CSV table of C-alpha atoms in Angstrom, one decimal:
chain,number,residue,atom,x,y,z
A,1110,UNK,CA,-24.3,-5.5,20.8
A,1111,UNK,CA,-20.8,-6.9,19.7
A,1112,UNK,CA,-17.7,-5.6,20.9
A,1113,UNK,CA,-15.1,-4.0,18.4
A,1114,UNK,CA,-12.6,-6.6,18.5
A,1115,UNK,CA,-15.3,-9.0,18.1
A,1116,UNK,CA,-16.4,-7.1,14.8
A,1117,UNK,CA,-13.5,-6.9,13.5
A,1118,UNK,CA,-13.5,-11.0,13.8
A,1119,UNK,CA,-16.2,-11.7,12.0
A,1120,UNK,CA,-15.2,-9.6,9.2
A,1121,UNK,CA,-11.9,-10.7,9.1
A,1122,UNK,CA,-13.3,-14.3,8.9
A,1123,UNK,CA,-15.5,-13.2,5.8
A,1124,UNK,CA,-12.5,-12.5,3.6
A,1125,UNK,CA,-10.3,-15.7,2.6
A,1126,UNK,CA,-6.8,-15.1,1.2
A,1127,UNK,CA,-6.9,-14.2,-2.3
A,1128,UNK,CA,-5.8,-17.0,-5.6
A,1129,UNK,CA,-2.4,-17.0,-6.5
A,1130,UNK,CA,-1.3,-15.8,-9.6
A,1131,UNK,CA,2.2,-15.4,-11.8
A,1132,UNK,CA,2.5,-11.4,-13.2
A,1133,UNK,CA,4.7,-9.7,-14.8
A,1134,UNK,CA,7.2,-8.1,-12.8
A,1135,UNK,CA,6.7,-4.6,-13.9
A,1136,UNK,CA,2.4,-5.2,-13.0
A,1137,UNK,CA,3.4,-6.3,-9.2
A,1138,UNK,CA,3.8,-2.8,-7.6
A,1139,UNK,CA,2.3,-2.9,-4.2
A,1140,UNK,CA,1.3,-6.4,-4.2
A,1141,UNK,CA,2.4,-9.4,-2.2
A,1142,UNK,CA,5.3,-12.0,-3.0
A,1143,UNK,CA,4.0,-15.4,-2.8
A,1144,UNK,CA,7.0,-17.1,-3.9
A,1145,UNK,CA,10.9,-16.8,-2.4
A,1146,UNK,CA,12.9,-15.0,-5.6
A,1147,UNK,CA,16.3,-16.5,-5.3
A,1148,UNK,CA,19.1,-14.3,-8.1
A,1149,UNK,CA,19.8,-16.3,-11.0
A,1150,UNK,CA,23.3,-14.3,-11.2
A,1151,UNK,CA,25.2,-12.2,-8.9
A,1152,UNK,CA,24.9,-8.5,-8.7
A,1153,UNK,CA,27.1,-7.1,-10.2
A,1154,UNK,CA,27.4,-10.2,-12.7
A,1155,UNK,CA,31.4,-8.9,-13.5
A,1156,UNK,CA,34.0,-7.0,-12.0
A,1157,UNK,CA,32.7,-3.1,-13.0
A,1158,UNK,CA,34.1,0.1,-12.8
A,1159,UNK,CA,32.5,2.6,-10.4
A,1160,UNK,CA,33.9,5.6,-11.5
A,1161,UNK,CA,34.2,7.3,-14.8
A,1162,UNK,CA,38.0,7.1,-15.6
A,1163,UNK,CA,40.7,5.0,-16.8
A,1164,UNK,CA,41.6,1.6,-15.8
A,1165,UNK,CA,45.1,0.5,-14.8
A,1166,UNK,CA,47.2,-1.4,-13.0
A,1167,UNK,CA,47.9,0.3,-9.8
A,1168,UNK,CA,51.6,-0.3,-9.9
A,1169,UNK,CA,52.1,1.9,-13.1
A,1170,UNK,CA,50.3,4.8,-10.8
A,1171,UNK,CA,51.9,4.4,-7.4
A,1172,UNK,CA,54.4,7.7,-7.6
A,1173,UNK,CA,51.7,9.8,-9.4
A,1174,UNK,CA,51.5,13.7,-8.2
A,1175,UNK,CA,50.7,16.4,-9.5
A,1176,UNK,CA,54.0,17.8,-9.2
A,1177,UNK,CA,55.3,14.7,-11.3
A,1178,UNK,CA,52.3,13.1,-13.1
A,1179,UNK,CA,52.7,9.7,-14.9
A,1180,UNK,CA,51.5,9.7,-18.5
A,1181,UNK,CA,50.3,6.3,-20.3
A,1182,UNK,CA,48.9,5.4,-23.5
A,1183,UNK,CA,45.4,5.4,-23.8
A,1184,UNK,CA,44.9,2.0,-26.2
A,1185,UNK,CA,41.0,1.5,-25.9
A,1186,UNK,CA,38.0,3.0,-24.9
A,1187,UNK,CA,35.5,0.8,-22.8
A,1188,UNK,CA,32.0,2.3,-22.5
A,1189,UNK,CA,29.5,0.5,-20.6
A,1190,UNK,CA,27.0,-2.8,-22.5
A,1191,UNK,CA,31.0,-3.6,-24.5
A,1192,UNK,CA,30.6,-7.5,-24.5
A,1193,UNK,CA,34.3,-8.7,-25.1
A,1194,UNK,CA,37.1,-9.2,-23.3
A,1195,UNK,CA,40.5,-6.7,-23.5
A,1196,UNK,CA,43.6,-6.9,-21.7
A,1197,UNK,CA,45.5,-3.9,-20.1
A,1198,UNK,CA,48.7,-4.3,-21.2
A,1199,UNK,CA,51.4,-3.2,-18.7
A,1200,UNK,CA,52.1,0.6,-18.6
A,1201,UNK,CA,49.2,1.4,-20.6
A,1202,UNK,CA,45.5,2.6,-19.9
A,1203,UNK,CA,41.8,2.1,-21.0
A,1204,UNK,CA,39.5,4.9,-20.8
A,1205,UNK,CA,36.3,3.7,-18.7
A,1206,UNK,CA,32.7,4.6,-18.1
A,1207,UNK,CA,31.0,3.8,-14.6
A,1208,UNK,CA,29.5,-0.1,-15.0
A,1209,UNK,CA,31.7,-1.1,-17.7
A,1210,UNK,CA,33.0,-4.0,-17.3
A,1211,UNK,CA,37.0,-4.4,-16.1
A,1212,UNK,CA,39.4,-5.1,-18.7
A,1213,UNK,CA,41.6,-8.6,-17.4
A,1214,UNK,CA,45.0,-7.1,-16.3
A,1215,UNK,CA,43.4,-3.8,-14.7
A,1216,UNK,CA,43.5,-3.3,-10.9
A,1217,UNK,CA,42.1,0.1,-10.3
A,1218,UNK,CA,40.6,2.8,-12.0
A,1219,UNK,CA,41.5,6.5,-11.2
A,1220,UNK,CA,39.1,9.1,-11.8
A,1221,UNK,CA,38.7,10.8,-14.8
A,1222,UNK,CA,38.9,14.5,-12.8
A,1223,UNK,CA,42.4,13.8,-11.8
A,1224,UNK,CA,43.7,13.1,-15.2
A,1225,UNK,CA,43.8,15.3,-18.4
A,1226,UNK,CA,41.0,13.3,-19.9
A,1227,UNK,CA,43.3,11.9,-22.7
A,1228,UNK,CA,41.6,10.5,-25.5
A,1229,UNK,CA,42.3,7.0,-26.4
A,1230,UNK,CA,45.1,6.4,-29.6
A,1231,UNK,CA,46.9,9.3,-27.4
A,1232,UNK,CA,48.1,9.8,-23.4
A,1233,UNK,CA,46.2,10.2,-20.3
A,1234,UNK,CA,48.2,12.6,-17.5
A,1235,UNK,CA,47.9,11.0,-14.3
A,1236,UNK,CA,48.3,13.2,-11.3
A,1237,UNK,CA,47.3,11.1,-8.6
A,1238,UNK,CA,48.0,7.2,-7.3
A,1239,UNK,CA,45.6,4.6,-6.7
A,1240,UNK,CA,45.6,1.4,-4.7
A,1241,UNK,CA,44.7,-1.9,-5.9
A,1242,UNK,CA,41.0,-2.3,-5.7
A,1243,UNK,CA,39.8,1.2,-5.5
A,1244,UNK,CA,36.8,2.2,-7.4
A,1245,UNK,CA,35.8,-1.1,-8.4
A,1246,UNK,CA,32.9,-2.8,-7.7
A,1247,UNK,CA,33.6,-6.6,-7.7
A,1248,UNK,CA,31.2,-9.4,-9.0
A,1249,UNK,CA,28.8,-10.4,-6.2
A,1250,UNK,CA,29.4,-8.0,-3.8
A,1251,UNK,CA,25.6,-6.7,-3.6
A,1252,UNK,CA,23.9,-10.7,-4.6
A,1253,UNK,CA,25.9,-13.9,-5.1
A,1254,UNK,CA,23.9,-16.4,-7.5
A,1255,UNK,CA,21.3,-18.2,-5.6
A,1256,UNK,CA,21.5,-16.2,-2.6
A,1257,UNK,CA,17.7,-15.8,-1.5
A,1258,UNK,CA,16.7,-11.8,-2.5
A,1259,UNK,CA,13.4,-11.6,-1.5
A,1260,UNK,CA,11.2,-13.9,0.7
A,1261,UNK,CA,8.0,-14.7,0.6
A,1262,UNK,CA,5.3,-12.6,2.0
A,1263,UNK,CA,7.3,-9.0,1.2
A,1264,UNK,CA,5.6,-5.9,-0.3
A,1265,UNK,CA,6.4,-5.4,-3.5
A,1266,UNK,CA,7.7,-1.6,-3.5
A,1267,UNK,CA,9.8,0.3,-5.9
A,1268,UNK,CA,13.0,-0.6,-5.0
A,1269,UNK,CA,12.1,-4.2,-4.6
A,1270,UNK,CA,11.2,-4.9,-8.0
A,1271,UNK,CA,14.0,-2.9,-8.9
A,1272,UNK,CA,16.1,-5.7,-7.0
A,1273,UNK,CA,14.2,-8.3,-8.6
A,1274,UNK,CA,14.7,-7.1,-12.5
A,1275,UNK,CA,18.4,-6.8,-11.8
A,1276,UNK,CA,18.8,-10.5,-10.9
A,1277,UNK,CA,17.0,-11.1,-13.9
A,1278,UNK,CA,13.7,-12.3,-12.7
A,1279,UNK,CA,10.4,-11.5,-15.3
A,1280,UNK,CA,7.3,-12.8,-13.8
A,1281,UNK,CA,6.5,-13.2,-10.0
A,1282,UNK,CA,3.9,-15.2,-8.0
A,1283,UNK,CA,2.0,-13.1,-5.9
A,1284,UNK,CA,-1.5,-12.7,-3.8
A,1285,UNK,CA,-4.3,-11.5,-6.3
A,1286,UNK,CA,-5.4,-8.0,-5.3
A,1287,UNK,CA,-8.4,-8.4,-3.7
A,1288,UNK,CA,-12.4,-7.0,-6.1
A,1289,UNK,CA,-14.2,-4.9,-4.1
A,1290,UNK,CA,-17.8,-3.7,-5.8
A,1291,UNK,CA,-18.7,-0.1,-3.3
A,1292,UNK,CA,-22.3,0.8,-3.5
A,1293,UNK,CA,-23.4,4.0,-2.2
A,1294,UNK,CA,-27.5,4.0,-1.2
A,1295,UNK,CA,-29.8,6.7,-1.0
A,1296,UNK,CA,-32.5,8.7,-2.7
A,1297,UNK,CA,-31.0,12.0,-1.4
A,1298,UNK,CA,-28.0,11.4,-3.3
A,1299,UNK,CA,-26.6,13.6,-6.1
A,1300,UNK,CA,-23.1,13.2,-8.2
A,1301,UNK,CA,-20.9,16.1,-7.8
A,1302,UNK,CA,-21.2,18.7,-9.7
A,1303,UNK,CA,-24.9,18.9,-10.4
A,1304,UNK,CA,-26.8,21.5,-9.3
A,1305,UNK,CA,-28.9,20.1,-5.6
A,1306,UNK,CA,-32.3,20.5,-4.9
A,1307,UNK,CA,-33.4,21.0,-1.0
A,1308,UNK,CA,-33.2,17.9,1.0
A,1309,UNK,CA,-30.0,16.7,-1.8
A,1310,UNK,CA,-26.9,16.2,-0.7
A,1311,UNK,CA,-23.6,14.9,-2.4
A,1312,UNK,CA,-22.8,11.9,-2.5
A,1313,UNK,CA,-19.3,11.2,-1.2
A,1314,UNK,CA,-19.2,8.1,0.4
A,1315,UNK,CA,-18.9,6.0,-2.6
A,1316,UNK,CA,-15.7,7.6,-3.7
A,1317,UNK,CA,-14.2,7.6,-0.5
A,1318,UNK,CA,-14.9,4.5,0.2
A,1319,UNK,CA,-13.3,3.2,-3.5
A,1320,UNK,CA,-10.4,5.4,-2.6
A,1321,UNK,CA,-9.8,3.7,0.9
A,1322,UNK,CA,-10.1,0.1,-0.8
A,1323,UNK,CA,-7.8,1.3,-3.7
A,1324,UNK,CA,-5.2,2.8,-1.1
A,1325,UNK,CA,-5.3,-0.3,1.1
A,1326,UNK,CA,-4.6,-2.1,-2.4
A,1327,UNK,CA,-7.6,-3.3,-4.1
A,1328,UNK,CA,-8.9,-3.4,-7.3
A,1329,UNK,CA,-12.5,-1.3,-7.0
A,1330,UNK,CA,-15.4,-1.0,-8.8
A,1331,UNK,CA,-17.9,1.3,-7.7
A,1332,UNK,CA,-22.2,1.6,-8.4
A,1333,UNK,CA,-23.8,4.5,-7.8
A,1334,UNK,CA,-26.7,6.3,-6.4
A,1335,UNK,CA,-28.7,3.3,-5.6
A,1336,UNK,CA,-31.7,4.4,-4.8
A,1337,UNK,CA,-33.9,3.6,-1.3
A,1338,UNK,CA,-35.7,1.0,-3.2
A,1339,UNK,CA,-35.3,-2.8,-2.3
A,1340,UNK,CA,-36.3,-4.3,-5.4
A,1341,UNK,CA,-33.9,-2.0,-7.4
A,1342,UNK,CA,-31.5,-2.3,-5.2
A,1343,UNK,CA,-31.5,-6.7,-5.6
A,1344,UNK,CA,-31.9,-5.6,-9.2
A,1345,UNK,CA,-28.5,-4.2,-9.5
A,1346,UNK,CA,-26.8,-6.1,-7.6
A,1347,UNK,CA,-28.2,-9.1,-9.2
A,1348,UNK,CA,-27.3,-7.6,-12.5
A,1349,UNK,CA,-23.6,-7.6,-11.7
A,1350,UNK,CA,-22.7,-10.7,-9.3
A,1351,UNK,CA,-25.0,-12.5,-11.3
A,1352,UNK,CA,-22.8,-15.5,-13.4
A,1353,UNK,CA,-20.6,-14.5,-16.1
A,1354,UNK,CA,-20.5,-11.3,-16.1
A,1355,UNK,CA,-17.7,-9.4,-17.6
A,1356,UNK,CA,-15.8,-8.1,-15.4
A,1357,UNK,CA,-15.5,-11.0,-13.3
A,1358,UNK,CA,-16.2,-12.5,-9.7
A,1359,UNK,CA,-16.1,-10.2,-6.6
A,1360,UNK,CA,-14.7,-11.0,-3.3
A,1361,UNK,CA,-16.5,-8.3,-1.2
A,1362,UNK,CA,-19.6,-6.2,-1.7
A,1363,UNK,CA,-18.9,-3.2,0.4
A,1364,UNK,CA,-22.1,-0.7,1.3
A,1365,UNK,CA,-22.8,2.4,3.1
A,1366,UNK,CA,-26.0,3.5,4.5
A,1367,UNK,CA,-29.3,1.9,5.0
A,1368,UNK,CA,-28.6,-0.5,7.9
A,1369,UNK,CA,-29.7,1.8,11.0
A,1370,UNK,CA,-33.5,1.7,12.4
A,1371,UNK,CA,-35.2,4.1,9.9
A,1372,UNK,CA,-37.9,3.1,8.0
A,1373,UNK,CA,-36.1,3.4,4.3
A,1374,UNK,CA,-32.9,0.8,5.4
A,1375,UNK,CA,-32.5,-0.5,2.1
A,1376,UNK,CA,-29.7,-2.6,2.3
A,1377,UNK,CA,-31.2,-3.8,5.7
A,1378,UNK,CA,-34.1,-4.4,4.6
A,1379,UNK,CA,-32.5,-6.3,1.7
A,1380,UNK,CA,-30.2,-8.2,2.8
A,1381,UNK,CA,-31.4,-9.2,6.5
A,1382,UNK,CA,-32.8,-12.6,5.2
A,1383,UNK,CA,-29.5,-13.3,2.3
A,1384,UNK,CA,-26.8,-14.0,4.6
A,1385,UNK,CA,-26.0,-10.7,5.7
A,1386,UNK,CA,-26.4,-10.3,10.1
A,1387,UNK,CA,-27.2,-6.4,11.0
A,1388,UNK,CA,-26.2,-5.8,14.4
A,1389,UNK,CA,-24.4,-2.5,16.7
A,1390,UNK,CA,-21.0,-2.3,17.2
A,1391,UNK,CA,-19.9,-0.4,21.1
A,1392,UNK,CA,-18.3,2.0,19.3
A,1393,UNK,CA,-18.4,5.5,18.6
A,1394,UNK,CA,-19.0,7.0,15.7
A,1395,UNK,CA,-20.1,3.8,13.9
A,1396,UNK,CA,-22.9,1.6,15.9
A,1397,UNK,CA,-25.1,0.2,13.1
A,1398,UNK,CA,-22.8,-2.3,11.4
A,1399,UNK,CA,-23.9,-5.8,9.1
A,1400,UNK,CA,-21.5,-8.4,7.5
A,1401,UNK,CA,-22.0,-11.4,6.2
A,1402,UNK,CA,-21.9,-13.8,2.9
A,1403,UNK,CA,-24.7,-13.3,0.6
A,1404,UNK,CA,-26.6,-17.0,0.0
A,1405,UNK,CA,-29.2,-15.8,-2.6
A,1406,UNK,CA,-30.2,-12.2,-4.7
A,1407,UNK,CA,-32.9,-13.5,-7.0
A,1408,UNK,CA,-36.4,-15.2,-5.9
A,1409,UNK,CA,-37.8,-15.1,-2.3
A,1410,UNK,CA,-35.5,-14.2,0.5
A,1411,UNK,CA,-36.9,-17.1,3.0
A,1412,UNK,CA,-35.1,-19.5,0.2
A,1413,UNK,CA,-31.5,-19.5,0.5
A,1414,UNK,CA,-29.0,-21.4,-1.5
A,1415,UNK,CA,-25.3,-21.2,-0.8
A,1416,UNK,CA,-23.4,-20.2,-3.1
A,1417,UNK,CA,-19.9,-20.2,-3.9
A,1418,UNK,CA,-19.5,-17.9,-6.1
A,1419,UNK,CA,-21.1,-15.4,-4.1
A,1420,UNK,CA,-19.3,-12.8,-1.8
A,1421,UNK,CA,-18.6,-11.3,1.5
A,1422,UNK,CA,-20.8,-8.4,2.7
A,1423,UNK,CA,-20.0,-5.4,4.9
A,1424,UNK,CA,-22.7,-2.8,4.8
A,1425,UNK,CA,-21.0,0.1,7.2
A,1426,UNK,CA,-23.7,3.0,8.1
A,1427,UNK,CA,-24.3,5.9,5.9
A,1428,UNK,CA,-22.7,9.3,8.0
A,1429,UNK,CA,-19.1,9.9,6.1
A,1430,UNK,CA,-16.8,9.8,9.6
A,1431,UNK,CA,-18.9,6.7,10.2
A,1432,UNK,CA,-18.2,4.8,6.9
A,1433,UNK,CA,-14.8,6.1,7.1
A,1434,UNK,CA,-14.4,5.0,10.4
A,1435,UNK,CA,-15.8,1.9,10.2
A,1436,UNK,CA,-13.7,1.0,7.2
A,1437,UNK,CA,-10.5,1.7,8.7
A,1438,UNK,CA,-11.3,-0.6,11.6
A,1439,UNK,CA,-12.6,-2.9,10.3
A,1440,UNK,CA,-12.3,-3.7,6.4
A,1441,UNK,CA,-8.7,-2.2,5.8
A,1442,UNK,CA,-6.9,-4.3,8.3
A,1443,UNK,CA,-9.5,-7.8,6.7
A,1444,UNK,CA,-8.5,-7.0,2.6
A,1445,UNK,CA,-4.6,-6.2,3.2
A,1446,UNK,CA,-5.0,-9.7,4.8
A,1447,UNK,CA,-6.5,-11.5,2.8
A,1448,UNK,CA,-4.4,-10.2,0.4
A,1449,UNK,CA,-0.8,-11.4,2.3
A,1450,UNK,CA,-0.1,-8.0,3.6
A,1451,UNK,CA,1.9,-8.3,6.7
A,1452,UNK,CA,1.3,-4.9,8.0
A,1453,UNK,CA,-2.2,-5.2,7.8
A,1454,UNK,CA,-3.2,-2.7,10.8
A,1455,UNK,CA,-2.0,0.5,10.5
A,1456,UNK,CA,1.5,1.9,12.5
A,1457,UNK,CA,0.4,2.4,15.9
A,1458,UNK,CA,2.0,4.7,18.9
A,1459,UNK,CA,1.0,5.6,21.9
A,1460,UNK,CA,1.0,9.1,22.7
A,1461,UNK,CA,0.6,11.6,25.5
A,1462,UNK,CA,-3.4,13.4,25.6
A,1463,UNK,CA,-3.1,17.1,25.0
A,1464,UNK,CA,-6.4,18.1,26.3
A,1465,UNK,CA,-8.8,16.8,28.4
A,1466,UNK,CA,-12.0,14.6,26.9
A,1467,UNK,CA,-14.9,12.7,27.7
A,1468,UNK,CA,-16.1,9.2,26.1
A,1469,UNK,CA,-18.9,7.6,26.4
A,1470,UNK,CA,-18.6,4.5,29.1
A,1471,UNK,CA,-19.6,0.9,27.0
A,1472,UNK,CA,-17.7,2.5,23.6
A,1473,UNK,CA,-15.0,2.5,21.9
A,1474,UNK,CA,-14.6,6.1,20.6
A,1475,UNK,CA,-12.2,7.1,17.7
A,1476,UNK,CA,-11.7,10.6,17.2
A,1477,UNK,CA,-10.2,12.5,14.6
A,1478,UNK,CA,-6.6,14.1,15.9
A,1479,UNK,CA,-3.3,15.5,15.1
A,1480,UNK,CA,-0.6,13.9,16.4
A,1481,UNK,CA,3.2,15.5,16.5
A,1482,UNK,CA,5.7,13.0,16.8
A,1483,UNK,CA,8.1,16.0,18.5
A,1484,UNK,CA,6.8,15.7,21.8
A,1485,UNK,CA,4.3,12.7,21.5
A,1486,UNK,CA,1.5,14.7,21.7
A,1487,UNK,CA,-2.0,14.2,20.2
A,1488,UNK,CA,-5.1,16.3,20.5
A,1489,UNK,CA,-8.3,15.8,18.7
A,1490,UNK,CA,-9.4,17.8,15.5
A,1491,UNK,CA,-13.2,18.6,15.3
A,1492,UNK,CA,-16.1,16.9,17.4
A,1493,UNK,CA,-17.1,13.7,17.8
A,1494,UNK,CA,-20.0,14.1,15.4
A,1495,UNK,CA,-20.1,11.7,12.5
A,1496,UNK,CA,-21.7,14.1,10.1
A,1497,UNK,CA,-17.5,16.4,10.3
A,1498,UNK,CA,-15.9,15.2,7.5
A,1499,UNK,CA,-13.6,18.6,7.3
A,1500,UNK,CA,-12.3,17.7,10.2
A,1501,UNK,CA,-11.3,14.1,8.6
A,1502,UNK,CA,-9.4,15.6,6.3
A,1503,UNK,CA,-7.4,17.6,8.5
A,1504,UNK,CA,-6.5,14.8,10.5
A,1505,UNK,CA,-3.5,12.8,10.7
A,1506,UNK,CA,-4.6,9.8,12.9
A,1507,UNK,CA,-7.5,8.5,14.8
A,1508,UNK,CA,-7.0,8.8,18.8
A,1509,UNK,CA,-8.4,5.9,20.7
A,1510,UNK,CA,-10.7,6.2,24.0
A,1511,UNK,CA,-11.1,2.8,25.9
A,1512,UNK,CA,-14.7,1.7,26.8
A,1513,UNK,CA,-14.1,0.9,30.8
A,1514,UNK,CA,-12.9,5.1,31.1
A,1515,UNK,CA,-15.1,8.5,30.2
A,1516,UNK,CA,-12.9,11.3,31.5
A,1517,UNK,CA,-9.3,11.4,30.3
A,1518,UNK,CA,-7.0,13.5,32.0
A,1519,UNK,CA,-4.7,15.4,29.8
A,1520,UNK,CA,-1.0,13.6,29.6
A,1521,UNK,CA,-2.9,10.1,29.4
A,1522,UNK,CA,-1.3,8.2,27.2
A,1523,UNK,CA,-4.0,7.0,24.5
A,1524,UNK,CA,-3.4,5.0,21.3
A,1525,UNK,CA,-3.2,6.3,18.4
A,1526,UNK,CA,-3.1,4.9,14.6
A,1527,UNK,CA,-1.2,7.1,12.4
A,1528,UNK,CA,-2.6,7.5,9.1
């Protein structure tokens, strides 16, 4: 029996870092930056105003009131994307929009709500002064040119591409999203929204399990309703790792069910003797785990041939809080590496118990909870059973119980992964 941390090892080994590859900027949300972006111009690139308004020089402005307003002549207007250069002449003004560039001679700009809003070719009533500098937004205060913007080894979010696009960069180098093919196994299995017959269930796994490697960042493709049949089951896998197929190589085959001690352990049964090592995990829920690299699909299994091409393996067991379980420990945290993420694991606190529990001694028990962050508190949600999937879904992390302790007084402070 392998430990947990020893587990998560060997998966973790399975999965290299993904290829390299340039994208375009606007097709690099939530990946990985593989490349320092340095700006090729400084944010803002000109002097700009920040206010809608009218620019002047200050010292036409200073005795401004509203008792005794200054009037000038409004001589241009300046929205924002004009392209030449005017001049302010002395005791005159130019009617602004926020970002337009500054005209030369122009020190300030005053707002536009404490004027008349005087059109230009007639006069603008001032009512109010303005220093030198104010509402202006000078070149390169945000990004000087060549100043580093992003390093490498960042999530690409929202506002980060955001940053990138406005110091002009197009294309990025980052970490390929990792291909993850999900098979679901199991005769009993029946899509959604067909009518069952009595031993059927739905299958769910499958599209959990996509959604989990999609969320983590992914790009999933997903077989279904494999049936308990070992020959069919090498059939279709075969059929898609097999070379050239269309939609390209995959970097991990991820399974669930059929690796337990039954007699009908398809994958198990499949895959024991093609690279793939079926073992129990001390944890609970979760025990019956496998993980490998596949050396052969086609011809006898006692004849293996390693492959390159050919990818990692983790068959997880078949219960839902299982598979989900066992994802989350141990494939999330192996694909968001592989793929450069630096926060791999997910945010962890440690938190006060809120009830008293029990754990089996030798495991590693993850329970469903509820944690509140206003008095670092967590209690569990559901039982430990791996067949509750409600309770899943009403849970906001996953409480850890040590192996060395089985009673846990309450106010023990536990880990706990928020999710």
């Amino acid at each position: 029996m392998r430990t947990v941390d020893e587990h998560r090892a060997a998966v973790a080994a399975l999965l290299k870092p993904t290829p390299i590859e340039t994208r375009p900027l606007a097709e690099a949300l939530g990946l990985v930056l593989a490349e320092e972006l340095r700006a090729a111009v400084s944010l803002p690139p000109f002097d700009n105003s920040a206010m809608d308004g009218y620019a002047v020089r200050a010292a036409d402005v200073a005795d401004a009131t509203e008792a005794a307003p200054v009037r000038l002549p409004v001589t241009t207007d300046i929205p924002a994307g004009r392209t030449d250069h005017p001049t302010l002449a002395p005791g005159t003004a130019h009617r602004i929009m926020t970002g337009a560039p500054m005209p030369d001679g122009a020190d300030a700009i005053v707002q536009v709500e404490h004027t008349d809003g005087g059109p230009p070719g007639g006069e603008v009533r001032i009512d109010r002064a303005v220093a030198p500098g104010q509402h202006l937004r000078r070149a390169g205060e945000d990004v000087s040119a060549g100043e580093l913007v992003l390093p490498a080894g960042v999530d690409l979010g929202a506002a980060r591409i955001g940053l990138a696009a406005a110091v002009g960069v197009a294309e990025v180098r980052v970490h390929r999203p990792a291909r993850v093919l999900v098979l679901s196994t199991g005769s009993e299995l029946v899509p959604p929204g067909k009518p069952l017959r009595h031993g059927q269930i739905y299958e769910s796994n499958g599209v959990m399990l996509a959604s989990a490697a999609r969320e983590a960042g992914a790009v999933v493709e997903q077989l279904r309703f494999v049936p308990d049949d070992v020959p069919e089951f090498l059939a279709v896998l075969g059929e898609r790792l097999g070379p050239g197929h269309e939609d390209g190589p995959v970097d991990l085959v991820l399974t669930s069910g059929g690796v337990s001690a039954g007699a009908y352990e398809v994958v198990k049964d499949a895959l024991a003797k093609r690279g793939v090592e079926f073992i129990r995990v001390a944890m609970q829920p979760g025990g019956p785990q496998g993980a490998g690299r596949l050396t052969r699909l086609a011809g006898p299994a006692s004849v293996k041939t390693q492959t390159a091409d050919y990818p990692a393996v983790v068959t997880l067991p078949g219960n839902p809080v299982s598979s989900w379980v066992s994802f989350e420990v141990f494939v999330r945290p192996a694909l968001r590496a592989a793929m450069g993420h630096p926060d791999s694991a997910r945010p962890v606190v440690w938190a006060s118990l809120g009830e008293e529990l029990r754990s089996p001694v030798g495991k590693r028990q993850f329970r469903r909870g509820t944690y509140d962050p206003s008095s670092n508190t967590v209690r569990t949600v559901g039982g430990p059973g791996s067949h509750l999937l409600s309770a899943l879904a009403r849970a906001n992390c996953l409480l850890i119980l040590p192996e060395e302790t089985e009673r846990h007084e309450v106010g023990n402070r536990v880990e706990v992964w928020l999710l």
